[in-house]
PDB file of C-alpha atoms in Angstrom:
ATOM      1  CA  MET A  15     -10.139  -7.678  -8.510  1.00  0.00           C
ATOM      2  CA  SER A  16      -9.260 -11.109  -9.883  1.00  0.00           C
ATOM      3  CA  ASN A  17      -5.145 -11.850  -9.198  1.00  0.00           C
ATOM      4  CA  THR A  18      -2.527 -10.347 -11.023  1.00  0.00           C
ATOM      5  CA  THR A  19       1.615 -10.143 -11.002  1.00  0.00           C
ATOM      6  CA  ILE A  20       3.846  -7.721 -10.117  1.00  0.00           C
ATOM      7  CA  TRP A  21       7.517  -7.526  -9.538  1.00  0.00           C
ATOM      8  CA  ILE A  22       8.687  -7.431  -5.355  1.00  0.00           C
ATOM      9  CA  HIS A  23      12.288  -7.260  -4.499  1.00  0.00           C
ATOM     10  CA  GLY A  24      14.555  -7.740  -1.425  1.00  0.00           C
ATOM     11  CA  PHE A  25      15.675 -11.547  -0.282  1.00  0.00           C
ATOM     12  CA  HIS A  26      13.005 -11.849   2.748  1.00  0.00           C
ATOM     13  CA  ALA A  27      10.607 -10.384   0.551  1.00  0.00           C
ATOM     14  CA  VAL A  28      10.702 -13.142  -2.074  1.00  0.00           C
ATOM     15  CA  GLU A  29      11.839 -16.108   0.068  1.00  0.00           C
ATOM     16  CA  ALA A  30       7.839 -15.637   1.884  1.00  0.00           C
ATOM     17  CA  ALA A  31       6.250 -15.156  -1.867  1.00  0.00           C
ATOM     18  CA  PHE A  32       7.942 -18.512  -2.732  1.00  0.00           C
ATOM     19  CA  ASP A  33       6.859 -20.141   0.753  1.00  0.00           C
ATOM     20  CA  GLU A  34       3.139 -19.041   0.202  1.00  0.00           C
ATOM     21  CA  GLY A  35       3.990 -21.151  -3.681  1.00  0.00           C
ATOM     22  CA  SER A  36       3.039 -17.620  -5.562  1.00  0.00           C
ATOM     23  CA  VAL A  37       6.066 -16.882  -7.366  1.00  0.00           C
ATOM     24  CA  VAL A  38       6.370 -16.870 -10.896  1.00  0.00           C
ATOM     25  CA  GLN A  39       9.764 -16.871 -11.400  1.00  0.00           C
ATOM     26  CA  ILE A  40      12.892 -15.514  -9.866  1.00  0.00           C
ATOM     27  CA  TRP A  41      16.121 -13.251 -11.411  1.00  0.00           C
ATOM     28  CA  LEU A  42      19.329 -12.978  -9.459  1.00  0.00           C
ATOM     29  CA  ASN A  43      22.173 -10.624  -9.985  1.00  0.00           C
ATOM     30  CA  ASP A  44      24.882 -13.214 -11.808  1.00  0.00           C
ATOM     31  CA  GLN A  45      27.302 -11.720  -9.660  1.00  0.00           C
ATOM     32  CA  ARG A  46      25.315 -12.901  -6.313  1.00  0.00           C
ATOM     33  CA  LEU A  47      27.633 -16.051  -4.594  1.00  0.00           C
ATOM     34  CA  ASP A  48      27.331 -15.817  -1.471  1.00  0.00           C
ATOM     35  CA  LYS A  49      25.731 -18.248   0.927  1.00  0.00           C
ATOM     36  CA  ARG A  50      22.280 -16.848   1.816  1.00  0.00           C
ATOM     37  CA  ALA A  51      21.762 -16.658  -2.538  1.00  0.00           C
ATOM     38  CA  GLN A  52      23.294 -20.518  -2.411  1.00  0.00           C
ATOM     39  CA  ALA A  53      21.014 -21.652   0.801  1.00  0.00           C
ATOM     40  CA  PHE A  54      17.658 -20.019  -1.365  1.00  0.00           C
ATOM     41  CA  LEU A  55      19.088 -21.555  -5.001  1.00  0.00           C
ATOM     42  CA  ALA A  56      19.190 -24.638  -3.117  1.00  0.00           C
ATOM     43  CA  LYS A  57      15.569 -24.910  -2.129  1.00  0.00           C
ATOM     44  CA  LEU A  58      14.574 -24.490  -5.508  1.00  0.00           C
ATOM     45  CA  LYS A  59      16.905 -26.772  -6.862  1.00  0.00           C
ATOM     46  CA  ASP A  60      13.308 -29.286  -7.018  1.00  0.00           C
ATOM     47  CA  GLN A  61      11.262 -26.349  -7.439  1.00  0.00           C
ATOM     48  CA  LYS A  62       9.407 -25.452 -10.976  1.00  0.00           C
ATOM     49  CA  VAL A  63      10.032 -21.905 -10.448  1.00  0.00           C
ATOM     50  CA  PRO A  64      12.393 -21.200 -13.474  1.00  0.00           C
ATOM     51  CA  VAL A  65      15.518 -18.798 -11.963  1.00  0.00           C
ATOM     52  CA  ASN A  66      16.898 -16.350 -14.769  1.00  0.00           C
ATOM     53  CA  MET A  67      21.209 -15.134 -13.760  1.00  0.00           C
ATOM     54  CA  VAL A  68      20.937 -11.159 -14.554  1.00  0.00           C
ATOM     55  CA  ASN A  69      23.169  -8.864 -14.387  1.00  0.00           C
ATOM     56  CA  GLN A  70      22.588  -5.523 -12.086  1.00  0.00           C
ATOM     57  CA  LYS A  71      20.832  -3.636 -14.632  1.00  0.00           C
ATOM     58  CA  MET A  72      19.093  -6.093 -16.066  1.00  0.00           C
ATOM     59  CA  LEU A  73      17.608  -6.232 -12.178  1.00  0.00           C
ATOM     60  CA  GLU A  74      17.112  -2.749 -12.061  1.00  0.00           C
ATOM     61  CA  SER A  75      15.211  -2.975 -14.720  1.00  0.00           C
ATOM     62  CA  LYS A  76      12.385  -3.674 -12.811  1.00  0.00           C
ATOM     63  CA  THR A  77      12.975  -2.778  -9.135  1.00  0.00           C
ATOM     64  CA  GLY A  78      14.600   0.846  -9.939  1.00  0.00           C
ATOM     65  CA  GLU A  79      17.741   1.961  -9.605  1.00  0.00           C
ATOM     66  CA  GLU A  80      16.812   3.727  -6.126  1.00  0.00           C
ATOM     67  CA  ALA A  81      15.411   0.123  -4.679  1.00  0.00           C
ATOM     68  CA  ARG A  82      17.151  -2.415  -2.096  1.00  0.00           C
ATOM     69  CA  HIS A  83      17.050  -5.402  -4.140  1.00  0.00           C
ATOM     70  CA  GLN A  84      19.625  -7.040  -2.862  1.00  0.00           C
ATOM     71  CA  GLY A  85      19.861  -8.725  -5.748  1.00  0.00           C
ATOM     72  CA  ILE A  86      16.738 -10.661  -5.985  1.00  0.00           C
ATOM     73  CA  ALA A  87      13.904 -10.148  -7.592  1.00  0.00           C
ATOM     74  CA  ALA A  88      10.156 -11.948  -8.422  1.00  0.00           C
ATOM     75  CA  GLU A  89       7.662 -11.561 -10.590  1.00  0.00           C
ATOM     76  CA  VAL A  90       4.669 -13.114  -8.275  1.00  0.00           C
ATOM     77  CA  ARG A  91       0.554 -13.804  -8.185  1.00  0.00           C
ATOM     78  CA  VAL A  92      -0.914 -11.428  -5.895  1.00  0.00           C
ATOM     79  CA  MET A  93      -3.989 -10.541  -4.726  1.00  0.00           C
ATOM     80  CA  GLY A  94      -5.908  -7.329  -5.730  1.00  0.00           C
ATOM     81  CA  ALA A  95      -8.029  -4.976  -3.179  1.00  0.00           C
ATOM     82  CA  LYS A  96     -11.366  -6.555  -2.473  1.00  0.00           C
ATOM     83  CA  ASN A  97     -14.368  -4.573  -2.924  1.00  0.00           C
ATOM     84  CA  GLU A  98     -17.375  -3.603  -0.430  1.00  0.00           C
ATOM     85  CA  ASN A  99     -18.919  -7.147  -1.633  1.00  0.00           C
ATOM     86  CA  PHE A 100     -16.789  -8.502  -0.097  1.00  0.00           C
ATOM     87  CA  LEU A 101     -16.742  -6.435   3.048  1.00  0.00           C
ATOM     88  CA  PHE A 102     -20.258  -7.232   3.285  1.00  0.00           C
ATOM     89  CA  GLU A 103     -20.310 -11.100   2.417  1.00  0.00           C
ATOM     90  CA  LEU A 104     -17.438 -10.828   5.550  1.00  0.00           C
ATOM     91  CA  LEU A 105     -19.879  -9.172   7.924  1.00  0.00           C
ATOM     92  CA  GLU A 106     -22.296 -11.992   7.367  1.00  0.00           C
ATOM     93  CA  GLU A 107     -19.927 -14.443   8.016  1.00  0.00           C
ATOM     94  CA  GLN A 108     -18.214 -13.455  11.518  1.00  0.00           C
ATOM     95  CA  SER A 109     -20.124 -12.085  14.315  1.00  0.00           C
ATOM     96  CA  SER A 110     -17.917 -10.112  15.705  1.00  0.00           C
ATOM     97  CA  PRO A 111     -15.148  -8.634  13.157  1.00  0.00           C
ATOM     98  CA  LEU A 112     -12.824  -6.730  14.381  1.00  0.00           C
ATOM     99  CA  LEU A 113     -12.049  -4.299  11.248  1.00  0.00           C
ATOM    100  CA  LEU A 114      -9.432  -2.176  11.099  1.00  0.00           C
ATOM    101  CA  ILE A 115      -9.860   1.048   8.666  1.00  0.00           C
ATOM    102  CA  LEU A 116      -6.960   3.990   7.672  1.00  0.00           C
ATOM    103  CA  ASP A 117      -8.614   7.109   6.940  1.00  0.00           C
ATOM    104  CA  GLY A 118      -6.336   8.520   3.965  1.00  0.00           C
ATOM    105  CA  VAL A 119      -2.812   7.003   4.645  1.00  0.00           C
ATOM    106  CA  THR A 120      -0.939   7.998   1.979  1.00  0.00           C
ATOM    107  CA  ASP A 121       3.173   6.236   2.847  1.00  0.00           C
ATOM    108  CA  PRO A 122       3.229   2.265   1.623  1.00  0.00           C
ATOM    109  CA  HIS A 123       5.519   1.874   5.076  1.00  0.00           C
ATOM    110  CA  ASN A 124       3.314   2.643   6.747  1.00  0.00           C
ATOM    111  CA  VAL A 125       0.287   0.474   5.110  1.00  0.00           C
ATOM    112  CA  GLY A 126       2.399  -2.502   4.724  1.00  0.00           C
ATOM    113  CA  ALA A 127       3.794  -2.560   8.728  1.00  0.00           C
ATOM    114  CA  CYS A 128      -0.283  -2.097   9.891  1.00  0.00           C
ATOM    115  CA  LEU A 129      -1.209  -4.877   6.837  1.00  0.00           C
ATOM    116  CA  ARG A 130       1.674  -6.536   9.442  1.00  0.00           C
ATOM    117  CA  SER A 131      -0.099  -5.444  12.260  1.00  0.00           C
ATOM    118  CA  ALA A 132      -3.598  -6.590  11.382  1.00  0.00           C
ATOM    119  CA  GLU A 133      -2.696  -9.836  10.899  1.00  0.00           C
ATOM    120  CA  ALA A 134      -0.430 -10.620  14.312  1.00  0.00           C
ATOM    121  CA  PHE A 135      -3.287  -9.366  16.111  1.00  0.00           C
ATOM    122  CA  GLY A 136      -6.426 -11.093  13.936  1.00  0.00           C
ATOM    123  CA  VAL A 137      -8.175  -8.151  12.094  1.00  0.00           C
ATOM    124  CA  HIS A 138     -10.610  -9.598  10.105  1.00  0.00           C
ATOM    125  CA  ALA A 139     -10.185  -6.691   7.212  1.00  0.00           C
ATOM    126  CA  VAL A 140      -8.394  -3.931   6.405  1.00  0.00           C
ATOM    127  CA  ILE A 141     -10.210  -1.024   5.242  1.00  0.00           C
ATOM    128  CA  ALA A 142      -8.654   1.889   2.875  1.00  0.00           C
ATOM    129  CA  PRO A 143     -10.622   5.022   0.273  1.00  0.00           C
ATOM    130  CA  ARG A 144     -10.273   4.276  -3.040  1.00  0.00           C
ATOM    131  CA  ASP A 145      -8.989   7.996  -3.716  1.00  0.00           C
ATOM    132  CA  ARG A 146      -6.177  10.175  -1.572  1.00  0.00           C
ATOM    133  CA  ALA A 147      -4.318   6.863  -0.036  1.00  0.00           C
ATOM    134  CA  CYS A 148      -1.931   4.213  -0.399  1.00  0.00           C
ATOM    135  CA  GLY A 149      -2.878   1.596  -1.900  1.00  0.00           C
ATOM    136  CA  LEU A 150      -1.134  -2.182  -2.009  1.00  0.00           C
ATOM    137  CA  THR A 151       2.041  -1.030  -3.859  1.00  0.00           C
ATOM    138  CA  PRO A 152       4.609  -2.736  -4.194  1.00  0.00           C
ATOM    139  CA  VAL A 153       6.395  -1.576  -1.414  1.00  0.00           C
ATOM    140  CA  VAL A 154       3.791  -2.369   0.532  1.00  0.00           C
ATOM    141  CA  ARG A 155       3.496  -5.687  -0.444  1.00  0.00           C
ATOM    142  CA  LYS A 156       7.083  -5.744   0.176  1.00  0.00           C
ATOM    143  CA  ILE A 157       7.067  -4.142   3.816  1.00  0.00           C
ATOM    144  CA  SER A 158       4.065  -6.586   4.830  1.00  0.00           C
ATOM    145  CA  SER A 159       6.392  -9.206   4.032  1.00  0.00           C
ATOM    146  CA  GLY A 160       3.442 -11.511   2.838  1.00  0.00           C
ATOM    147  CA  SER A 161       0.505  -9.909   5.150  1.00  0.00           C
ATOM    148  CA  SER A 162      -0.855  -8.199   2.508  1.00  0.00           C
ATOM    149  CA  GLU A 163      -1.712 -11.992   0.553  1.00  0.00           C
ATOM    150  CA  ARG A 164      -3.639 -13.767   3.741  1.00  0.00           C
ATOM    151  CA  VAL A 165      -5.342 -10.039   5.393  1.00  0.00           C
ATOM    152  CA  PRO A 166      -8.034  -8.962   2.705  1.00  0.00           C
ATOM    153  CA  PHE A 167      -7.749  -5.709   1.354  1.00  0.00           C
ATOM    154  CA  ILE A 168     -10.842  -3.821   0.937  1.00  0.00           C
ATOM    155  CA  GLU A 169     -10.907  -0.457  -1.142  1.00  0.00           C
ATOM    156  CA  VAL A 170     -13.862   1.823  -0.595  1.00  0.00           C
ATOM    157  CA  THR A 171     -15.609   4.749  -3.116  1.00  0.00           C
ATOM    158  CA  ASN A 172     -16.590   6.451  -0.174  1.00  0.00           C
ATOM    159  CA  LEU A 173     -15.500   5.458   3.334  1.00  0.00           C
ATOM    160  CA  ALA A 174     -17.860   7.480   5.279  1.00  0.00           C
ATOM    161  CA  ARG A 175     -20.588   5.738   3.023  1.00  0.00           C
ATOM    162  CA  THR A 176     -19.177   2.532   4.166  1.00  0.00           C
ATOM    163  CA  ILE A 177     -18.709   3.336   7.928  1.00  0.00           C
ATOM    164  CA  ASP A 178     -22.364   3.961   7.485  1.00  0.00           C
ATOM    165  CA  ASP A 179     -22.949   0.716   6.365  1.00  0.00           C
ATOM    166  CA  LEU A 180     -21.702  -0.568   9.283  1.00  0.00           C
ATOM    167  CA  LYS A 181     -23.245   1.202  11.723  1.00  0.00           C
ATOM    168  CA  GLU A 182     -26.173  -0.341  10.853  1.00  0.00           C
ATOM    169  CA  ARG A 183     -24.671  -4.114  11.027  1.00  0.00           C
ATOM    170  CA  GLY A 184     -24.162  -3.237  14.379  1.00  0.00           C
ATOM    171  CA  VAL A 185     -20.648  -2.438  13.937  1.00  0.00           C
ATOM    172  CA  TRP A 186     -18.674  -0.391  16.314  1.00  0.00           C
ATOM    173  CA  LEU A 187     -16.353   1.996  15.354  1.00  0.00           C
ATOM    174  CA  ALA A 188     -13.981   3.570  17.586  1.00  0.00           C
ATOM    175  CA  GLY A 189     -11.399   6.407  16.510  1.00  0.00           C
ATOM    176  CA  LEU A 190      -7.840   6.567  17.373  1.00  0.00           C
ATOM    177  CA  ALA A 191      -7.315  10.923  19.098  1.00  0.00           C
ATOM    178  CA  GLY A 192      -5.374  12.628  20.443  1.00  0.00           C
ATOM    179  CA  GLU A 193      -8.345  15.227  21.948  1.00  0.00           C
ATOM    180  CA  ALA A 194      -9.704  11.885  23.248  1.00  0.00           C
ATOM    181  CA  THR A 195     -10.156  11.420  27.199  1.00  0.00           C
ATOM    182  CA  GLU A 196     -10.967   7.908  27.123  1.00  0.00           C
ATOM    183  CA  THR A 197      -7.790   5.808  26.593  1.00  0.00           C
ATOM    184  CA  ILE A 198      -7.918   1.950  24.983  1.00  0.00           C
ATOM    185  CA  TYR A 199      -7.202   0.641  27.988  1.00  0.00           C
ATOM    186  CA  GLU A 200     -11.023   1.595  29.458  1.00  0.00           C
ATOM    187  CA  ALA A 201     -12.662   1.148  26.957  1.00  0.00           C
ATOM    188  CA  ASN A 202     -13.845  -2.157  25.568  1.00  0.00           C
ATOM    189  CA  LEU A 203     -12.387  -3.315  22.098  1.00  0.00           C
ATOM    190  CA  THR A 204     -14.565  -6.357  21.659  1.00  0.00           C
ATOM    191  CA  GLY A 205     -17.376  -7.255  20.242  1.00  0.00           C
ATOM    192  CA  ALA A 206     -17.996  -6.086  16.153  1.00  0.00           C
ATOM    193  CA  MET A 207     -15.477  -3.420  16.063  1.00  0.00           C
ATOM    194  CA  ALA A 208     -13.906  -1.387  13.537  1.00  0.00           C
ATOM    195  CA  ILE A 209     -10.726   0.856  14.941  1.00  0.00           C
ATOM    196  CA  ILE A 210     -10.254   4.218  12.448  1.00  0.00           C
ATOM    197  CA  MET A 211      -6.517   5.159  12.313  1.00  0.00           C
ATOM    198  CA  GLY A 212      -6.273   8.852  11.030  1.00  0.00           C
ATOM    199  CA  SER A 213      -3.400   9.770   8.232  1.00  0.00           C
ATOM    200  CA  GLU A 214      -0.009  10.972   9.034  1.00  0.00           C
ATOM    201  CA  GLY A 215      -0.175  14.132  10.254  1.00  0.00           C
ATOM    202  CA  GLU A 216      -3.347  15.247  10.096  1.00  0.00           C
ATOM    203  CA  GLY A 217      -5.179  12.244  12.027  1.00  0.00           C
ATOM    204  CA  MET A 218      -9.270  10.837  11.119  1.00  0.00           C
ATOM    205  CA  ARG A 219     -10.811  13.042   8.658  1.00  0.00           C
ATOM    206  CA  ARG A 220     -13.474  15.709  10.410  1.00  0.00           C
ATOM    207  CA  LEU A 221     -16.444  13.422   8.789  1.00  0.00           C
ATOM    208  CA  THR A 222     -14.197  10.186   9.819  1.00  0.00           C
ATOM    209  CA  LYS A 223     -14.038  11.535  13.750  1.00  0.00           C
ATOM    210  CA  GLU A 224     -17.822  12.767  13.684  1.00  0.00           C
ATOM    211  CA  ALA A 225     -18.770   9.441  12.926  1.00  0.00           C
ATOM    212  CA  CYS A 226     -17.368   7.503  16.033  1.00  0.00           C
ATOM    213  CA  ASP A 227     -18.612   6.176  18.146  1.00  0.00           C
ATOM    214  CA  PHE A 228     -16.324   6.984  20.963  1.00  0.00           C
ATOM    215  CA  LEU A 229     -13.011   8.614  20.696  1.00  0.00           C
ATOM    216  CA  LEU A 230      -9.677   6.931  22.262  1.00  0.00           C
ATOM    217  CA  LYS A 231      -6.322   7.711  22.874  1.00  0.00           C
ATOM    218  CA  ILE A 232      -3.198   5.979  23.994  1.00  0.00           C
ATOM    219  CA  PRO A 233      -1.512   7.693  27.427  1.00  0.00           C
ATOM    220  CA  MET A 234       1.784   8.566  26.818  1.00  0.00           C
ATOM    221  CA  GLU A 235       4.688   9.648  28.899  1.00  0.00           C
ATOM    222  CA  GLY A 236       7.455  12.465  27.993  1.00  0.00           C
ATOM    223  CA  ARG A 237       7.423  14.842  25.421  1.00  0.00           C
ATOM    224  CA  ILE A 238       6.487  12.899  22.944  1.00  0.00           C
ATOM    225  CA  GLU A 239       2.949  13.944  21.751  1.00  0.00           C
ATOM    226  CA  SER A 240       1.777  11.475  18.648  1.00  0.00           C
ATOM    227  CA  LEU A 241       2.886   8.161  17.797  1.00  0.00           C
ATOM    228  CA  ASN A 242       4.407   7.223  14.027  1.00  0.00           C
ATOM    229  CA  VAL A 243       0.082   5.942  12.557  1.00  0.00           C
ATOM    230  CA  SER A 244       2.036   2.230  12.100  1.00  0.00           C
ATOM    231  CA  VAL A 245       3.361   1.883  15.621  1.00  0.00           C
ATOM    232  CA  ALA A 246      -0.371   3.585  16.901  1.00  0.00           C
ATOM    233  CA  THR A 247      -2.338   1.010  14.713  1.00  0.00           C
ATOM    234  CA  GLY A 248       0.465  -1.882  16.723  1.00  0.00           C
ATOM    235  CA  VAL A 249      -0.697  -0.741  20.332  1.00  0.00           C
ATOM    236  CA  VAL A 250      -3.819  -0.099  19.562  1.00  0.00           C
ATOM    237  CA  LEU A 251      -4.518  -3.507  18.604  1.00  0.00           C
ATOM    238  CA  SER A 252      -2.348  -5.045  20.338  1.00  0.00           C
ATOM    239  CA  GLU A 253      -4.648  -3.941  23.122  1.00  0.00           C
ATOM    240  CA  SER A 254      -7.688  -4.835  21.353  1.00  0.00           C
ATOM    241  CA  HIS A 255      -6.466  -8.750  21.154  1.00  0.00           C
ATOM    242  CA  ARG A 256      -5.418  -9.081  24.986  1.00  0.00           C
ATOM    243  CA  GLN A 257      -9.062  -8.075  25.456  1.00  0.00           C
ATOM    244  CA  ARG A 258     -10.494 -10.448  23.181  1.00  0.00           C
ATOM    245  CA  PHE A 259      -8.771 -13.068  24.156  1.00  0.00           C
ATOM    246  CA  HIS A 260      -6.107 -12.929  27.612  1.00  0.00           C
ATOM    247  CA  LYS A 261      -7.927 -10.984  29.802  1.00  0.00           C
ATOM    248  CA  ARG A 262      -8.206 -12.408  32.746  1.00  0.00           C
ATOM    249  CA  LYS A 263     -11.788 -13.691  33.614  1.00  0.00           C
TER     250      LYS A 263
END
């Protein structure tokens, strides 16, 4: 997909987009005159970004009445989701890619948080099915704090077929599952690797789980049986990054 524009809201998201150079225009609540708003306006003074002072109702027309917009919204240029062709080009360029596969994760807050962890721990691309999963929604982009623009997000029409293609190209598939016997700290998470995280509540689909080369679990104490998918993703990717770049020799 080519570039498009969307509306985002909240000071952190808008400031991050401005720093990335992707802001087309800004709408600011004409009643918001506190220090943070004034500081941001001063930052924009010498930039060619239109700033429109609008009322609350106009802001809500762009963000929705329930959104926590903090009195600011912006139209920004964003990259659309990539497709399978981009993935195969990436695999030709990267000898030891680290991929994150989200198997049907539907909560945009989780997808956004997963993208943040993906950027933090060096993931080359995040892969998700086009159907029955959350794509690059405005909420995802807001929660990701800019990571959605820096980490390629690839939507595939058939995840099972994509997984088979990855295996044919020498990528190992590691799925997170509570019933696994091997922990993420015992496994080798280096080399060409795709880490698969299942959906909220249900986990990986049966066909996805069967396609994995091995299953892993996060060892935990107490009575907690599982972690939120975005939290678990951060834990696994952190261990992968440690093994790849910080493991003692």
